[in-house]
Amino acid sequence: METEASTAIRGQISEAEIICAELSVTVGEYHQALETLWSHAINEGGERRPASLVLLGAYDPPNWAITFSDLASLDYKLLKAAMVVLRGRLVLGIEPHTMIKNGPSRLRQLMEEVFPCYLQANQ
């Protein structure tokens, strides 16, 4: 006969498994989401800034904050990509610059083009 404690533990394990499944992301999904955001971050348009902030926030979290307003300004396709990037960075633990070709130089280029004032202030 199962005790209350073992039933509670079994419930906690099931809950943890469900949460892990909801947060799961593959390396391929992460890479594709990074490239999707990159394609919008380098183009002039209304989603350039928030797409850039998601990429830079995943790259260097202490220096690049992503706000709720930034995420809310993305269309659904880009919001989905942003959420995949966040999950990839947090769950997989892989830094975005290691996932994209020439990652460090591409992200540096993004900083220079989209946020030149930030770079000037930190030099």
Short mmCIF file of C-alpha atoms in Angstrom, two decimals:
data_model
loop_
_atom_site.label_atom_id
_atom_site.label_comp_id
_atom_site.label_asym_id
_atom_site.label_seq_id
_atom_site.Cartn_x
_atom_site.Cartn_y
_atom_site.Cartn_z
CA MET A 1 0.00 0.00 0.00
CA GLU A 2 1.29 3.40 -0.99
CA THR A 3 1.80 5.97 1.74
CA GLU A 4 0.79 9.62 1.56
CA ALA A 5 4.45 10.63 1.37
CA SER A 6 5.17 8.37 -1.60
CA THR A 7 2.02 9.63 -3.35
CA ALA A 8 3.16 13.23 -2.81
CA ILE A 9 6.65 12.45 -4.12
CA ARG A 10 5.21 10.72 -7.17
CA GLY A 11 3.05 13.81 -7.81
CA GLN A 12 6.07 16.11 -7.54
CA ILE A 13 8.05 13.97 -9.96
CA SER A 14 5.19 13.99 -12.45
CA GLU A 15 4.88 17.77 -12.16
CA ALA A 16 8.63 18.18 -12.72
CA GLU A 17 8.47 15.95 -15.81
CA ILE A 18 5.61 18.02 -17.24
CA ILE A 19 7.48 21.28 -16.63
CA CYS A 20 10.64 19.88 -18.23
CA ALA A 21 8.65 18.79 -21.27
CA GLU A 22 7.07 22.24 -21.60
CA LEU A 23 10.46 23.97 -21.43
CA SER A 24 12.31 21.56 -23.69
CA VAL A 25 13.99 22.93 -26.78
CA THR A 26 16.30 21.31 -29.29
CA VAL A 27 19.59 22.73 -30.48
CA GLY A 28 18.09 22.97 -33.97
CA GLU A 29 15.08 24.96 -32.74
CA TYR A 30 17.41 27.26 -30.81
CA HIS A 31 19.61 27.86 -33.85
CA GLN A 32 16.63 28.55 -36.10
CA ALA A 33 15.12 30.99 -33.60
CA LEU A 34 18.43 32.84 -33.34
CA GLU A 35 18.61 33.18 -37.12
CA THR A 36 14.98 34.32 -37.31
CA LEU A 37 15.59 37.07 -34.78
CA TRP A 38 18.87 37.98 -36.48
CA SER A 39 17.12 38.49 -39.81
CA HIS A 40 14.83 41.06 -38.18
CA ALA A 41 17.52 42.63 -36.03
CA ILE A 42 19.65 43.62 -39.01
CA ASN A 43 16.79 45.13 -41.02
CA GLU A 44 15.32 48.55 -40.52
CA GLY A 45 11.86 48.15 -39.05
CA GLY A 46 9.78 48.31 -35.93
CA GLU A 47 10.92 44.95 -34.65
CA ARG A 48 14.62 45.65 -35.05
CA ARG A 49 15.18 46.97 -31.53
CA PRO A 50 13.28 44.27 -29.58
CA ALA A 51 14.72 41.46 -31.73
CA SER A 52 18.20 42.90 -31.10
CA LEU A 53 17.59 43.11 -27.37
CA VAL A 54 16.54 39.48 -27.18
CA LEU A 55 19.72 38.42 -28.97
CA LEU A 56 21.97 40.69 -26.93
CA GLY A 57 20.17 39.80 -23.69
CA ALA A 58 20.81 36.11 -24.31
CA TYR A 59 24.42 36.91 -25.25
CA ASP A 60 25.29 39.22 -22.34
CA PRO A 61 22.48 39.23 -19.74
CA PRO A 62 24.08 41.59 -17.20
CA ASN A 63 24.43 44.37 -19.77
CA TRP A 64 21.36 43.88 -21.97
CA ALA A 65 17.98 43.74 -20.28
CA ILE A 66 14.91 42.43 -22.06
CA THR A 67 11.69 44.02 -20.85
CA PHE A 68 8.13 42.85 -21.07
CA SER A 69 7.47 45.82 -23.36
CA ASP A 70 10.19 44.64 -25.73
CA LEU A 71 8.66 41.19 -25.95
CA ALA A 72 5.14 42.60 -26.31
CA SER A 73 6.20 44.66 -29.32
CA LEU A 74 7.12 41.55 -31.33
CA ASP A 75 4.65 39.90 -33.68
CA TYR A 76 3.67 36.33 -32.78
CA LYS A 77 6.26 34.69 -35.04
CA LEU A 78 9.08 36.69 -33.49
CA LEU A 79 7.68 36.32 -29.99
CA LYS A 80 7.76 32.56 -30.46
CA ALA A 81 11.38 32.81 -31.68
CA ALA A 82 12.25 34.99 -28.69
CA MET A 83 10.76 32.47 -26.28
CA VAL A 84 12.72 29.66 -27.95
CA VAL A 85 15.92 31.72 -27.63
CA LEU A 86 15.24 32.33 -23.94
CA ARG A 87 14.55 28.63 -23.36
CA GLY A 88 17.61 27.65 -25.37
CA ARG A 89 19.84 29.96 -23.38
CA LEU A 90 18.38 28.97 -20.01
CA VAL A 91 17.54 25.29 -20.45
CA LEU A 92 20.30 24.21 -22.83
CA GLY A 93 22.81 26.61 -21.29
CA ILE A 94 24.31 27.40 -24.69
CA GLU A 95 25.40 30.96 -25.36
CA PRO A 96 23.93 32.28 -28.61
CA HIS A 97 27.21 33.43 -30.14
CA THR A 98 28.39 29.81 -30.16
CA MET A 99 25.32 28.73 -32.13
CA ILE A 100 25.60 31.06 -35.10
CA LYS A 101 28.39 31.42 -37.64
CA ASN A 102 30.70 34.31 -36.72
CA GLY A 103 28.54 34.84 -33.63
CA PRO A 104 30.78 37.21 -31.65
CA SER A 105 31.42 39.51 -34.62
CA ARG A 106 27.77 39.43 -35.71
CA LEU A 107 26.58 40.40 -32.23
CA ARG A 108 29.23 43.11 -31.99
CA GLN A 109 28.01 44.42 -35.36
CA LEU A 110 24.48 44.44 -33.98
CA MET A 111 25.57 46.48 -30.96
CA GLU A 112 27.37 48.97 -33.20
CA GLU A 113 24.50 49.42 -35.62
CA VAL A 114 21.47 49.36 -33.34
CA PHE A 115 22.89 50.76 -30.09
CA PRO A 116 25.92 52.93 -30.94
CA CYS A 117 25.34 55.16 -27.87
CA TYR A 118 25.71 52.15 -25.57
CA LEU A 119 29.11 51.30 -27.02
CA GLN A 120 30.34 54.87 -26.79
CA ALA A 121 29.29 55.06 -23.13
CA ASN A 122 31.12 51.83 -22.27
CA GLN A 123 34.45 52.56 -23.95
#
